[in-house]
XYZ file of C-alpha atoms in Angstrom:
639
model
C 6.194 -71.356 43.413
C 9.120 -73.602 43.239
C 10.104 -73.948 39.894
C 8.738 -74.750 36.456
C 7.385 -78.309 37.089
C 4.796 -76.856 39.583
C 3.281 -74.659 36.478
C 0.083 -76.258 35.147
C 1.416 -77.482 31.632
C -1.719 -75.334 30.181
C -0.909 -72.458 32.408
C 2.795 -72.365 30.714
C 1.808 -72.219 27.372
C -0.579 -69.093 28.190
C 2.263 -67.454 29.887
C 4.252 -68.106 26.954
C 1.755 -66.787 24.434
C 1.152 -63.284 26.350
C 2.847 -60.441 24.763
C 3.896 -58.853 28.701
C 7.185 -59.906 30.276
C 6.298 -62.273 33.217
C 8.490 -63.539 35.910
C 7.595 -65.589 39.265
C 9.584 -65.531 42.762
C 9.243 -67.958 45.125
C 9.292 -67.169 48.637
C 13.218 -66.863 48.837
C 13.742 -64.404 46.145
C 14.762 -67.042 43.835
C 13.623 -67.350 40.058
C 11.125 -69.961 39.413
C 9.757 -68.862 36.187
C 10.549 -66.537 33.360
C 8.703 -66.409 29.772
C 10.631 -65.749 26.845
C 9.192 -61.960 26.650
C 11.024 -61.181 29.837
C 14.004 -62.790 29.128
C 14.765 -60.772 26.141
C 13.444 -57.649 27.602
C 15.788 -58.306 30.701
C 18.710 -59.870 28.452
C 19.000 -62.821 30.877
C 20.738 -65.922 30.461
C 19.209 -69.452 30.106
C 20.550 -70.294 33.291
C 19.311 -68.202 35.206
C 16.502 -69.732 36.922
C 17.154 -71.344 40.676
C 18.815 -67.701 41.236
C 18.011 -65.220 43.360
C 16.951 -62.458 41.535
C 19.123 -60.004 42.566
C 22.068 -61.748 42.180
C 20.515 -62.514 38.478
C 20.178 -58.844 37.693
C 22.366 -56.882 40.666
C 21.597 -53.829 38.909
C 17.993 -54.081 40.356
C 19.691 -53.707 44.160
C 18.488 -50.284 46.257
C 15.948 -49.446 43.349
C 12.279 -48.889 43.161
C 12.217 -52.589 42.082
C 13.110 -53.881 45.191
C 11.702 -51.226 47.419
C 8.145 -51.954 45.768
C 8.892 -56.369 45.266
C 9.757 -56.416 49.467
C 6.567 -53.821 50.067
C 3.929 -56.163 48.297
C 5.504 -59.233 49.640
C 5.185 -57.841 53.237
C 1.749 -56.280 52.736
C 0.490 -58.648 50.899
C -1.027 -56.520 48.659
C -0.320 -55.883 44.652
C 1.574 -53.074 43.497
C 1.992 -51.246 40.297
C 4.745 -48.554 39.373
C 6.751 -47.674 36.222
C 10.932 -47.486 36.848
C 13.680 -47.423 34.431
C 15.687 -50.053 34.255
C 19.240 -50.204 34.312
C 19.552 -53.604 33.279
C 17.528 -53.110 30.675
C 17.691 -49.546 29.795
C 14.419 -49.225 29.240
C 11.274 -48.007 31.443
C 8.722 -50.581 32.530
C 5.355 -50.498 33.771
C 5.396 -53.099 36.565
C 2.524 -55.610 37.988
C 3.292 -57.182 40.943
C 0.665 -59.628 42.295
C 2.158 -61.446 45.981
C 1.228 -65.016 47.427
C 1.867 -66.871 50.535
C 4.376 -68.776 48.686
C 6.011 -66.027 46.457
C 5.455 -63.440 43.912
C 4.177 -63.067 40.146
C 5.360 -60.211 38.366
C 4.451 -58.999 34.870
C 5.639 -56.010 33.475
C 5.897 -54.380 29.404
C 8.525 -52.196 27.430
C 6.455 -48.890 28.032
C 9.947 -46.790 26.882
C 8.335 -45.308 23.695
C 5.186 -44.024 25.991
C 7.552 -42.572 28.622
C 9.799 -40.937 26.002
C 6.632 -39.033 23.834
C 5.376 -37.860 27.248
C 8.705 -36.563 28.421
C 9.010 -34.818 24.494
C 5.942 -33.697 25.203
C 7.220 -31.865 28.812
C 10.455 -30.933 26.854
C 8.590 -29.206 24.348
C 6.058 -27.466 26.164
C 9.357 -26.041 28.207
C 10.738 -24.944 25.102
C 7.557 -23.288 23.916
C 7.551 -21.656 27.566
C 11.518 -20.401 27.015
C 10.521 -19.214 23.632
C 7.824 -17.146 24.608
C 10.450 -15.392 27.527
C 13.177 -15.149 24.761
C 10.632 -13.421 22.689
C 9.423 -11.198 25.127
C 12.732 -10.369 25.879
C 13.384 -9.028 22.044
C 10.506 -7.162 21.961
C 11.443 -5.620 25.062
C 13.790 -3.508 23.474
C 16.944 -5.092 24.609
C 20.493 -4.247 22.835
C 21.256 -7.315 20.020
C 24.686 -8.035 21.769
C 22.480 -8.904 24.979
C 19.795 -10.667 22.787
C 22.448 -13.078 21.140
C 23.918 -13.636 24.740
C 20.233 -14.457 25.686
C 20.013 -16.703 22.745
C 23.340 -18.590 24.030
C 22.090 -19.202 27.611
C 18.319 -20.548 26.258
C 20.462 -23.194 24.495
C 22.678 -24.260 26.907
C 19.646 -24.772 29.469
C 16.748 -26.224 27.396
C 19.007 -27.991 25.350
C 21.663 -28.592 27.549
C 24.292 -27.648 25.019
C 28.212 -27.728 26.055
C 29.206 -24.883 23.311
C 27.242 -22.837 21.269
C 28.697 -20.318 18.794
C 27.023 -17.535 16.357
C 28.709 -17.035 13.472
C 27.885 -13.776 11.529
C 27.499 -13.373 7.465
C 29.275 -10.903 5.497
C 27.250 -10.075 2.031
C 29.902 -8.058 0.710
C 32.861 -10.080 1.225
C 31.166 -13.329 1.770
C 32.873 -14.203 4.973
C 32.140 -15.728 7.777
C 32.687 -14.483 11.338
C 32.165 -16.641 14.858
C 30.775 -12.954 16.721
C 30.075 -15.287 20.376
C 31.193 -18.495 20.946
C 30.792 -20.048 24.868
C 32.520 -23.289 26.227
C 35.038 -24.345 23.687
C 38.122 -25.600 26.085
C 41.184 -23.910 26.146
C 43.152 -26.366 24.296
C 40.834 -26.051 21.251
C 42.737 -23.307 19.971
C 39.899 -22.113 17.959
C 40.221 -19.208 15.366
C 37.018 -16.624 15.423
C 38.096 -15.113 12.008
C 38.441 -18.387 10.074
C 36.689 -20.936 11.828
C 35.341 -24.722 10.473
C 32.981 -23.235 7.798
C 31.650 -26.406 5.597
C 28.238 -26.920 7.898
C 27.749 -22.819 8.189
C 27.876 -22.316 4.912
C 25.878 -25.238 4.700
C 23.044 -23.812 6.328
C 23.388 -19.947 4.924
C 23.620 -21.751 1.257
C 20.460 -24.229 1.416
C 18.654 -22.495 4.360
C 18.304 -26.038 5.504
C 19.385 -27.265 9.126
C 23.003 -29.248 9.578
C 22.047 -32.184 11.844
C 25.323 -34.189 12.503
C 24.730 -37.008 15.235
C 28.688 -38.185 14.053
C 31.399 -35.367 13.189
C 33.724 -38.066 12.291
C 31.491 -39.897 9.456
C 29.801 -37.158 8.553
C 30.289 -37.034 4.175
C 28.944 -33.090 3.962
C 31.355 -31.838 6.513
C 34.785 -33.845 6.296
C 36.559 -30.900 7.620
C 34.158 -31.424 10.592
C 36.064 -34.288 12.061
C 39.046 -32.274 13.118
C 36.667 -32.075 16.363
C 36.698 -35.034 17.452
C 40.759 -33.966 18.893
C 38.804 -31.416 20.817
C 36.407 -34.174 22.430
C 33.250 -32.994 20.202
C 31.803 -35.805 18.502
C 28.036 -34.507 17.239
C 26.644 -30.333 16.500
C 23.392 -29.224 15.081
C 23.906 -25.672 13.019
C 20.997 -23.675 11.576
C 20.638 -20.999 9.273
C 19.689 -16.894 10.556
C 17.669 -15.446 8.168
C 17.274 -16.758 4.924
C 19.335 -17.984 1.758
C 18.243 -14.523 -0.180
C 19.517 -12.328 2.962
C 21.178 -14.791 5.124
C 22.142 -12.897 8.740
C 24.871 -16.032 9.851
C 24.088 -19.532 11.612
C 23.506 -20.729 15.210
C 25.421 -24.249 15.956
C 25.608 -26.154 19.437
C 28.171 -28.851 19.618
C 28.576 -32.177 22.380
C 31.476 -34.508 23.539
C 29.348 -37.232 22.612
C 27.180 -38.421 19.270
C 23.615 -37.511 20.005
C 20.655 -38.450 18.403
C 18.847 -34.979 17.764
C 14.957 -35.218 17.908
C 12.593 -32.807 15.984
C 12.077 -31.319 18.563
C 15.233 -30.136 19.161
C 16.242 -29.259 15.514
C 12.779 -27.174 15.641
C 13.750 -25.362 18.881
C 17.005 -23.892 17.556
C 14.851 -22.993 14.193
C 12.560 -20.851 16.315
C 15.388 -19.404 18.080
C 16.973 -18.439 15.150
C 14.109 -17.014 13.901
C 13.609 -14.567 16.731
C 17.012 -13.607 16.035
C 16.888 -13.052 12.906
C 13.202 -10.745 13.329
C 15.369 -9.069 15.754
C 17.691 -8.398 13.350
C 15.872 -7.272 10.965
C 13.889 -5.021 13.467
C 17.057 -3.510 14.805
C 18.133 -2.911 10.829
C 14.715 -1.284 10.330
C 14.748 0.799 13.049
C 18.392 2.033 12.108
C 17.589 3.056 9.189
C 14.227 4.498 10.009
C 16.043 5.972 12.659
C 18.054 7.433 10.156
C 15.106 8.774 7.807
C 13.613 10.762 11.245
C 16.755 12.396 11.673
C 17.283 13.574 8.334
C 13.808 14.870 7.582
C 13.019 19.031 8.753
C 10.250 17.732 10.680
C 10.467 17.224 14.640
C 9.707 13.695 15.202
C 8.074 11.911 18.206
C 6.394 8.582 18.954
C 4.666 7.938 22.247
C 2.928 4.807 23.456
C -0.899 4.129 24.396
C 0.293 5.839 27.785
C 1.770 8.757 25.972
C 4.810 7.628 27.071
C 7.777 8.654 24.757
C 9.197 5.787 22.879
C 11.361 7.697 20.102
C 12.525 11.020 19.744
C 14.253 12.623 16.954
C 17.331 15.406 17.477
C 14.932 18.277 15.954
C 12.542 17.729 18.567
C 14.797 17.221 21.562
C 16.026 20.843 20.374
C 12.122 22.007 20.760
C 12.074 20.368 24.491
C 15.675 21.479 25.030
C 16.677 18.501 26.195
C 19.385 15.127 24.995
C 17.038 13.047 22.838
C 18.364 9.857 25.205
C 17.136 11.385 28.100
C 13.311 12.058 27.091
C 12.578 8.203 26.209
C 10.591 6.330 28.739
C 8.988 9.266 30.339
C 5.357 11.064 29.605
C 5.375 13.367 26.985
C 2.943 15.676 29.633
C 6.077 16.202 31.367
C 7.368 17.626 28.013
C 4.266 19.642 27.044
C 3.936 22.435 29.889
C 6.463 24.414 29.042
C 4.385 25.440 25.561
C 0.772 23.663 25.896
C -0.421 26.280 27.812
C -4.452 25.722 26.569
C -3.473 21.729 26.643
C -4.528 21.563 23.088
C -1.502 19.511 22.478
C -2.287 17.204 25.208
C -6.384 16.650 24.422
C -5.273 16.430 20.706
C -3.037 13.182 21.239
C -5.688 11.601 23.681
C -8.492 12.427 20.625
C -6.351 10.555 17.972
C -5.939 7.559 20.007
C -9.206 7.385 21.330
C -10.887 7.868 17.773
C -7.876 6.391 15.995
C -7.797 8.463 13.299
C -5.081 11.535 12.029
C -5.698 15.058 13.813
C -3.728 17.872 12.622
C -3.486 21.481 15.199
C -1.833 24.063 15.082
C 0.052 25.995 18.099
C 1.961 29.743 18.220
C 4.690 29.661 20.138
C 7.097 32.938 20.520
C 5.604 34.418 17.590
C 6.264 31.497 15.691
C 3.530 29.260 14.227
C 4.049 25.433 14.342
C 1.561 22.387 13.043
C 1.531 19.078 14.014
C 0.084 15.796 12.935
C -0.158 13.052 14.799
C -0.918 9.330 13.039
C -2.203 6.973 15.373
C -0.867 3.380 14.872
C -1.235 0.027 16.561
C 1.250 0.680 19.780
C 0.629 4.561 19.843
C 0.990 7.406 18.329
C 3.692 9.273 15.715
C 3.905 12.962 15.849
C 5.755 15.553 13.054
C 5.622 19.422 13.912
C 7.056 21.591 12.027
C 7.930 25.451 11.643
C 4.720 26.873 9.028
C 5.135 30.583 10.228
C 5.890 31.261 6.712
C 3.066 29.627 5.379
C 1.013 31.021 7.481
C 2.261 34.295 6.620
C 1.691 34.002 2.751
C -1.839 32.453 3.606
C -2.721 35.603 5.603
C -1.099 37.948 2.282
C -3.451 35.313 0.005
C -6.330 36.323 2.510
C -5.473 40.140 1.630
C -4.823 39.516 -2.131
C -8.408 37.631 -1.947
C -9.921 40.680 -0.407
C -8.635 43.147 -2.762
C -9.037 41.015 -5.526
C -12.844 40.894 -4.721
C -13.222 44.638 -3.756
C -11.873 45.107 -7.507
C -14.171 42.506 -8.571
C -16.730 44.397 -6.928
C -15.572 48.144 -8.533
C -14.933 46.359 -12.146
C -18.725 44.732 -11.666
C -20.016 48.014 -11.086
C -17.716 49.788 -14.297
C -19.551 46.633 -16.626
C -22.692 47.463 -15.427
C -22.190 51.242 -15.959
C -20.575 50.353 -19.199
C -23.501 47.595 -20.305
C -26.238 50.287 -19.917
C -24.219 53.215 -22.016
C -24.536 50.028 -24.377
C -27.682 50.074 -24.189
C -28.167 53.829 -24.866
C -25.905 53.715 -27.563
C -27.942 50.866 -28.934
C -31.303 53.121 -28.377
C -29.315 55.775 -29.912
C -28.253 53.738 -32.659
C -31.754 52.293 -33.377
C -33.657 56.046 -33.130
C -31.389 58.270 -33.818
C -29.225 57.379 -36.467
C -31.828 55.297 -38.495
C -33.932 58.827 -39.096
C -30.953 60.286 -40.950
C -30.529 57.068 -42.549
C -34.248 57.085 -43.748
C -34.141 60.554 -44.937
C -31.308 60.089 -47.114
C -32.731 57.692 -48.577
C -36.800 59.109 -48.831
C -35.436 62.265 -50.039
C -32.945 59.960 -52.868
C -35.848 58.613 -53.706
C -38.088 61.324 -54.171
C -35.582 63.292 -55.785
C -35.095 60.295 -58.303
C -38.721 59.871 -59.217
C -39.731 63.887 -59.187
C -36.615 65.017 -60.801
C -35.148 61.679 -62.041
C -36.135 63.186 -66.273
C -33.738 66.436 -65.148
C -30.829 64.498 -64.560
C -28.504 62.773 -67.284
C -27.051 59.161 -66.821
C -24.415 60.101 -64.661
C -26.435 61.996 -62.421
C -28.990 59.301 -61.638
C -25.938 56.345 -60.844
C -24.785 59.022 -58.808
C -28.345 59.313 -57.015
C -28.917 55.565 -56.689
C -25.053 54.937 -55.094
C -26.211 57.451 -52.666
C -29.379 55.163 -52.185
C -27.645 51.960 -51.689
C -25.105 53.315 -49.419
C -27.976 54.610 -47.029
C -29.276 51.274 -47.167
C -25.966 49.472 -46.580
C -25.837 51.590 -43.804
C -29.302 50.483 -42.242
C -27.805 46.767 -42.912
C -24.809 47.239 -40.838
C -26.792 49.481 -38.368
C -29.432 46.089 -37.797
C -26.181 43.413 -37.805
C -24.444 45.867 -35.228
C -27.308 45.697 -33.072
C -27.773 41.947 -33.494
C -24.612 41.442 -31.837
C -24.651 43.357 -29.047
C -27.852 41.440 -28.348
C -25.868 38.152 -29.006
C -23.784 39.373 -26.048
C -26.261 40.809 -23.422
C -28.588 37.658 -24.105
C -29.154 35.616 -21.267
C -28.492 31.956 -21.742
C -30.842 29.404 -20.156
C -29.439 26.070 -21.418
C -31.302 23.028 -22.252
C -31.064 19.650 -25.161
C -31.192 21.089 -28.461
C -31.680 18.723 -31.695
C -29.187 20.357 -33.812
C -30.106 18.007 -36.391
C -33.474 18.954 -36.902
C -32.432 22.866 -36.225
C -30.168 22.197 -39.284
C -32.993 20.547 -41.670
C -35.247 23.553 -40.189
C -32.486 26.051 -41.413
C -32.238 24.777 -44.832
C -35.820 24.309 -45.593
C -36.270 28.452 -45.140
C -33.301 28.830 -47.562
C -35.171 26.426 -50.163
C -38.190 28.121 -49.654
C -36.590 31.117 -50.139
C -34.724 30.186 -53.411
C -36.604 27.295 -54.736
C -34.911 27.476 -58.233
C -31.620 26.609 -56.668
C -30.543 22.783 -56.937
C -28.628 22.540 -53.842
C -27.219 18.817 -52.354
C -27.592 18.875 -48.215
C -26.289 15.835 -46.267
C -27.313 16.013 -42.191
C -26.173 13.801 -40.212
C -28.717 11.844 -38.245
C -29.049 11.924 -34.034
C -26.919 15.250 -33.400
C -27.565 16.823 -29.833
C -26.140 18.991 -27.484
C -26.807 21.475 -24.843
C -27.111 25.026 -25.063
C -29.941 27.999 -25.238
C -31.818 26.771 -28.415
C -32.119 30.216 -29.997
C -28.639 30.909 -30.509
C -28.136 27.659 -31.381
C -30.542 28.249 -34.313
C -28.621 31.388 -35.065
C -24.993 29.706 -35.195
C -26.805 27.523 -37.774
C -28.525 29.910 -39.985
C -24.963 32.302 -39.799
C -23.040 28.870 -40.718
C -25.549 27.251 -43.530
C -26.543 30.612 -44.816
C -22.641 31.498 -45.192
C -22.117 27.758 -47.316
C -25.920 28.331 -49.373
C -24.466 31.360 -50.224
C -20.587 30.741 -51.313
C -21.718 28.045 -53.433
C -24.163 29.915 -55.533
C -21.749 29.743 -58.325
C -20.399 26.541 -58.037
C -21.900 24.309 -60.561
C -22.426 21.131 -58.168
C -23.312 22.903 -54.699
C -23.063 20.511 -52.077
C -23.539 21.210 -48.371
C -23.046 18.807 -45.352
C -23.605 19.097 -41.664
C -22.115 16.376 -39.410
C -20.033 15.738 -36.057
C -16.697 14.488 -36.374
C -14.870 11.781 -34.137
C -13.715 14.835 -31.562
C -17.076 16.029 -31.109
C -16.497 18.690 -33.290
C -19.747 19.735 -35.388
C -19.255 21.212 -38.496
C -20.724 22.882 -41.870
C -18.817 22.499 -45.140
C -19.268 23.696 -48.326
C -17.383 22.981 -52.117
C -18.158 26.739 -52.481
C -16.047 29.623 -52.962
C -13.991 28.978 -50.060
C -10.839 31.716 -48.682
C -7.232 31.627 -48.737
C -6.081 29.978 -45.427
C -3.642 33.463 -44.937
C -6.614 35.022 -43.620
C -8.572 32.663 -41.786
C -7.688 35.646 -38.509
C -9.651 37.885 -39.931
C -12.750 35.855 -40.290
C -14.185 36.002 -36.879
C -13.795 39.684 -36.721
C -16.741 42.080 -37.409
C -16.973 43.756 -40.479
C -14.293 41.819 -41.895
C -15.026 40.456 -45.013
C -13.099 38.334 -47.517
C -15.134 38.359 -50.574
C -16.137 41.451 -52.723
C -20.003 42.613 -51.599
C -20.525 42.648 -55.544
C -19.908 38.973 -55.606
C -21.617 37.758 -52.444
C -23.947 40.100 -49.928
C -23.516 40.621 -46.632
C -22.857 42.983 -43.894
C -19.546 40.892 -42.585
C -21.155 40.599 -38.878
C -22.380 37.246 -39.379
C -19.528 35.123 -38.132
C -18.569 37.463 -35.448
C -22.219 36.682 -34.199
C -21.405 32.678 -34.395
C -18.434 32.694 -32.389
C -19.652 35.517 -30.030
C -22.472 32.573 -29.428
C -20.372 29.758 -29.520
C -17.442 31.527 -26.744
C -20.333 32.499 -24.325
C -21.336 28.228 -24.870
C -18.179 27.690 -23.526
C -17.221 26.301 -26.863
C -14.468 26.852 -29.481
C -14.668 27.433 -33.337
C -12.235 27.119 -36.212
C -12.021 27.484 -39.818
C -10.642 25.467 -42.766
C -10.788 26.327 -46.615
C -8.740 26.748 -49.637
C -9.821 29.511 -52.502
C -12.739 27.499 -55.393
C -12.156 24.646 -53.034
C -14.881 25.164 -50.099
C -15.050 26.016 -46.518
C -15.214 23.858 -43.617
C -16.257 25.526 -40.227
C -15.848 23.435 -36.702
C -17.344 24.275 -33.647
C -18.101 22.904 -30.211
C -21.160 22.952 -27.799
C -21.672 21.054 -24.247
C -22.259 17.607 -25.206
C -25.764 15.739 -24.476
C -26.531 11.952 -24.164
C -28.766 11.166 -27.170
C-alpha cells in the first residue's frame, strides 16, 4: 500500500463511512492511509501521511503497539490486543490484518468498556476490604485501633494521601480532628480548630462533601486555604447521622480528582461501620454499666461456653479479676462449686433447647439461683444470693402446715359444734314445743270450762297468756328455719327468678284476694343458684313489701334488675328510717310494732343468710311512709 491513489475510489468511501479508526502501513512503516475516525481518535495532523508512523506518533515507540505491529508483520499472521494509548489517552482494542506489501490496522475507543470493568474490579476489592474491616469490628477490637483500621483501608483502596477523623461534640458543638495521617509538616495544621465548613457540612445535612476543586468550590470558600499546602480536591462524609451525628471521615489529594460513585459509596460504608461500632461500643458501656450496678452476678458465655463478659459480682464468686476470666471456658470456672455438674448440663440444656432454665445450687450453706437466657451468640447468666427466700419459703411451708393442722382441729370443733346444733334443734322441736302446747291446751281449756268464772280482766289476762305461747311456737318454727337455711346444702343450677317472682305473688293473691295490689316483674331475669332458696329470698322479700303496704292506699310492688346486676324488690309501703337499716338483717330485730304488721323478725336474717352462702351481697334503702327498696346479688346466668 503506497499511498491513497492506490485505494479503490469505492473502497475509500467505505473506509470513510465505518465508525472504527483505520490506518494502513506500507511495507516501510510509513503512513499510507488514515480515515478521519483515526485521525481524531489519534489527534494527528493533516500532514501526516508519507511518515513513518513512529515518528508520527513517537509515543507508540517500545509499546505493545509496536511489539504486536512488527510480530504480525513478521508472522504474517493477524493480531488483536487492547493497549492504552499514550498518544491518545485512551485504551483501544486493536485489529491488525498484515500483507506482503504492508499492514491494515483498525482499531475503536473501547475506554468506557475498560474503565466499567476496572470499576467493576475496584469495587468488588472494596466490597472484599469491607467485609475484613467489618470483621475486624466485630472482632472486638478497641475503637482507637478500629479508626486506625479505618485510616489504612482508605489510604490503600482508595489510595488517599491524608485522611483525618474529626469527632462531634453534642454538648458544646465542637469539632475535634481525633486522627489525622499524612498532612506535611509545613501544613501547620491545628487539631482543635481545624477547616470546619465541609465537616459541618456533612454532620448538618448528613449528605457527602464531594469537592473535585478546593479552590472553586462555593460551599467551602474557607477550603481553598489548601491549595498553599498542595491539596487541591477531598471527599468528607458524615458518621452517624444528622439526629446523633458521631463526626466526619474526609480524605484529601495534591491534585483535583474526579470522585466516582463508587468511591463516594466506599467511604459511606466505611463510615457506617464506624459509626455501628460506635454505637456498639456506647451500648456496651452503658450496658456494661447496668451489669455492674445490678445485685445480681452477671455472666455471658458463647455457643462454646466460652466467657465473653463478666460482671465484678461474679468475678468475686470465682475469686478471680473479671479481665482475667474472658476468653476462657466457663468449665474451668465451675469445679470449684458444680460438684453434681448441674450447672454445667443446665447451660448445655438452654442452648440446645433454646429456651430459659432456672436451678438452683447450695453452696456453703448458702442457697443461690440462677437463670440463664439463651440468645443468638450464647448464653446470659444472673445468680443471685436467695438463702433468705428460701428460708421464709421453708417458714411459709411450716405456717402452711400448721395452718392446715388447725384447719383440720377447727373442722373437727364445726362438726362437733354443727351436730350439738342439731340436738339443740331436736331439742328445740320436741322438747320445748310440749311446754309450749300445754300452755296453751290448758289456756284454752281453762278459758272455755271456766271462762263464765272469770271477770273481763281475768279472761284478757288468759288469752295474753295464749298468744304469747303461740308467739313462742312462731319464733320456735322461724328459729329452726334458719338454722336449716344454714346447714342446707346448695346444689346450684339456672333459676327463672322471674317466673319464681310471678309464682310468689300469685300465693299471696290467692291468699288475700280482696287486696288490690299493683306488681310490675320485669321480664327475662335469671341467675344461678339452688332454686329453693332462691324461692325463699323471694317469698321473705315480696311477702315483707305485700305486707308493709297493706295500709298504703295505692300499693304498688315491683321486681326488676338494675344496670349493676343488682335485683331488687321495692315497695311505696311503710318503709324504715335509714338510722336503722343495721339492724335489719339481724334476727329478731324488728322495726315495726307486731300490732301493726306480724311477724316473727327472722325473715330477713333468713334472706341474707341465703344470699351470703350465694356468694352474693344485699342492701337496704327506705325512708319512713315512703317505701322500701331491697338489692341483692346472685351468680349471674346467660339468658
Amino acid at each position: 500500500m503506497a499511498d491513497t491513489s492506490v485505494l479503490r475510489p469505492d473502497l475509500s468511501l467505505v473506509l470513510e463511512r465505518i465508525t472504527d479508526g483505520f490506518f494502513a502501513l506500507d511495507g516501510e512503516w510509513n503512513i499510507a492511509y488514515m480515515n478521519a475516525e483515526a485521525r481524531k481518535l489519534l489527534h494527528a495532523v493533516d500532514d501526516c501521511l508519507g511518515q513513518s508512523w513512529l515518528t508520527a506518533f513517537p509515543k507508540a515507540r517500545g509499546t505493545l503497539f509496536e511489539r504486536e505491529y512488527g510480530r504480525a508483520m513478521r508472522d504474517q499472521q493477524p493480531v488483536q490486543f487492547v493497549e492504552y494509548s499514550k498518544t491518545a489517552n485512551a485504551w483501544f482494542e486493536v485489529k491488525a490484518y498484515p500483507s506482503p506489501d504492508g499492514l491494515s490496522v483498525y482499531f475503536r475507543d473501547v475506554s468506557s468498556r475498560i474503565e466499567a470493568q476496572r470499576e467493576i474490579e475496584r469495587n468488588a476489592r472494596r466490597q472484599q476490604a469491607l467485609i475484613d474491616f467489618g470483621r475486624g469490628a466485630l472482632g472486638g477490637v478497641s475503637l482507637h485501633q478500629l479508626f486506625l483500621d479505618a485510616m489504612d483501608l482508605l489510604r490503600e483502596v482508595l489510595e488517599a494521601p491524608i485522611v483525618e477523623i474529626h469527632e462531634y461534640d453534642r454538648e458544646s458543638e465542637r469539632f475535634t480532628v481525633r486522627y489525622v495521617s499524612g498532612w506535611p509538616p509545613y501544613a501547620m495544621l491545628k487539631t482543635v480548630e481545624p477547616l470546619l465548613a465541609h465537616v459541618a457540612y456533612v454532620v448538618r445535612t448528613g449528605e457527602p462533601f464531594v469537592c473535585p476543586d478546593v479552590r472553586i468550590d462555593s460551599r467551602a470558600r474557607s477550603l481553598a486555604q489548601l491549595a498553599k499546602t498542595d491539596v487541591l480536591s477531598c471527599l468528607t462524609v458524615p458518621i452517624g447521622t444528622p439526629l446523633e451525628p458521631i463526626g466526619a471521615i474526609s480524605i484529601y489529594f495534591p491534585h483535583t480528582r474526579t470522585y466516582s460513585v463508587g468511591d463516594v459509596r466506599f467511604m459511606q460504608s466505611v463510615a457506617q461501620t464506624v459509626a455501628e461500632s460506635v454505637n456498639a461500643f456506647e451500648s456496651n458501656r452503658r450496658m456494661a454499666q447496668v451489669l455492674e450496678s445490678i445485685r445480681d452476678a452477671f455472666v455471658a458465655v458463647d455457643r462454646n461456653l466460652v466467657i465473653t463478659y463478666v460482671n465484678s459480682q461474679m468475678a468475686r464468686y470465682f475469686d478471680v479479676k473479671p479481665e482475667d476470666v474472658v476468653g476462657k471456658p466457663i468449665e474451668q470456672y465451675m469445679k470449684m462449686f458444680d460438684v453434681t455438674g448441674m450447672a454445667l448440663r443446665s447451660f448445655k440444656e438452654a442452648l440446645a433447647h433454646e429456651r430459659p432454665v432456672t436451678y438452683d445450687q447450695e453452696l456453703n450453706g448458702r442457697w443461690y439461683e440462677t437463670r440463664l437466657y439463651p440468645f443468638s451468640n450464647g448464653v446470659a447468666a444472673y445468680t443471685r444470693d436467695v438463702t433468705r427466700r428460701r428460708t421464709e419459703e421453708q417458714r411459709i411451708l411450716e405456717l402452711n402446715e400448721q395452718l392446715e393442722r388447725r384447719v383440720q382441729e377447727r373442722t373437727k370443733q364445726l362438726e362437733v359444734a354443727n351436730k350439738e346444733l342439731e340436738s339443740f334443734s331436736y331439742s328445740v322441736s320436741h322438747d320445748l314445743r310440749a311446754p309450749l302446747r300445754a300452755i296453751d291446751g290448758f289456756s284454752q281449756a281453762l278459758s272455755e270450762d271456766y271462762g263464765a268464772s272469770l271477770d273481763e280482766r281475768g279472761q284478757n289476762y288468759l288469752q295474753r297468756v295464749r298468744k304469747a305461747a303461740q308467739r313462742m311456737a312462731d319464733l320456735i318454727d322461724a328459729l329452726l328455719r334458719l338454722a336449716k337455711v344454714a346447714r342446707a346444702t346448695i346444689t346450684m343450677s339456672r333459676v327463672d327468678v322471674t317466673a319464681a317472682a310471678l309464682t310468689v305473688i300469685g300465693e299471696l293473691r290467692a291468699a288475700e284476694p280482696e287486696r288490690q295490689v299493683e306488681t310490675v316483674v320485669a321480664p327475662g331475669m335469671w341467675a344461678v343458684g339452688e332454686p329453693h332458696l332462691v324461692e325463699v329470698v323471694l317469698q321473705n322479700l315480696i311477702g315483707n313489701a305485700w305486707k308493709f303496704t297493706r295500709h298504703t292506699a295505692a300499693p304498688r310492688i315491683e321486681v326488676g334488675r338494675n344496670g349493676e346486676g343488682e335485683f331488687y324488690v321495692r315497695d311505696n309501703g311503710a318503709g324504715f328510717d335509714m338510722a336503722y337499716v343495721n339492724k335489719l338483717f339481724g334476727a329478731f330485730q324488728r322495726l315495726h310494732s307486731t300490732d301493726d304488721y306480724e311477724g316473727t323478725g327472722i325473715g330477713l336474717a333468713t334472706v341474707a343468710r341465703i344470699v351470703h352462702r350465694h356468694g352474693g351481697s344485699i342492701r337496704a334503702e327506705g325512708a319512713l311512709e315512703r317505701g322500701a327498696s331491697f338489692y341483692f346479688t346472685l351468680p349471674s346466668a346467660k339468658e
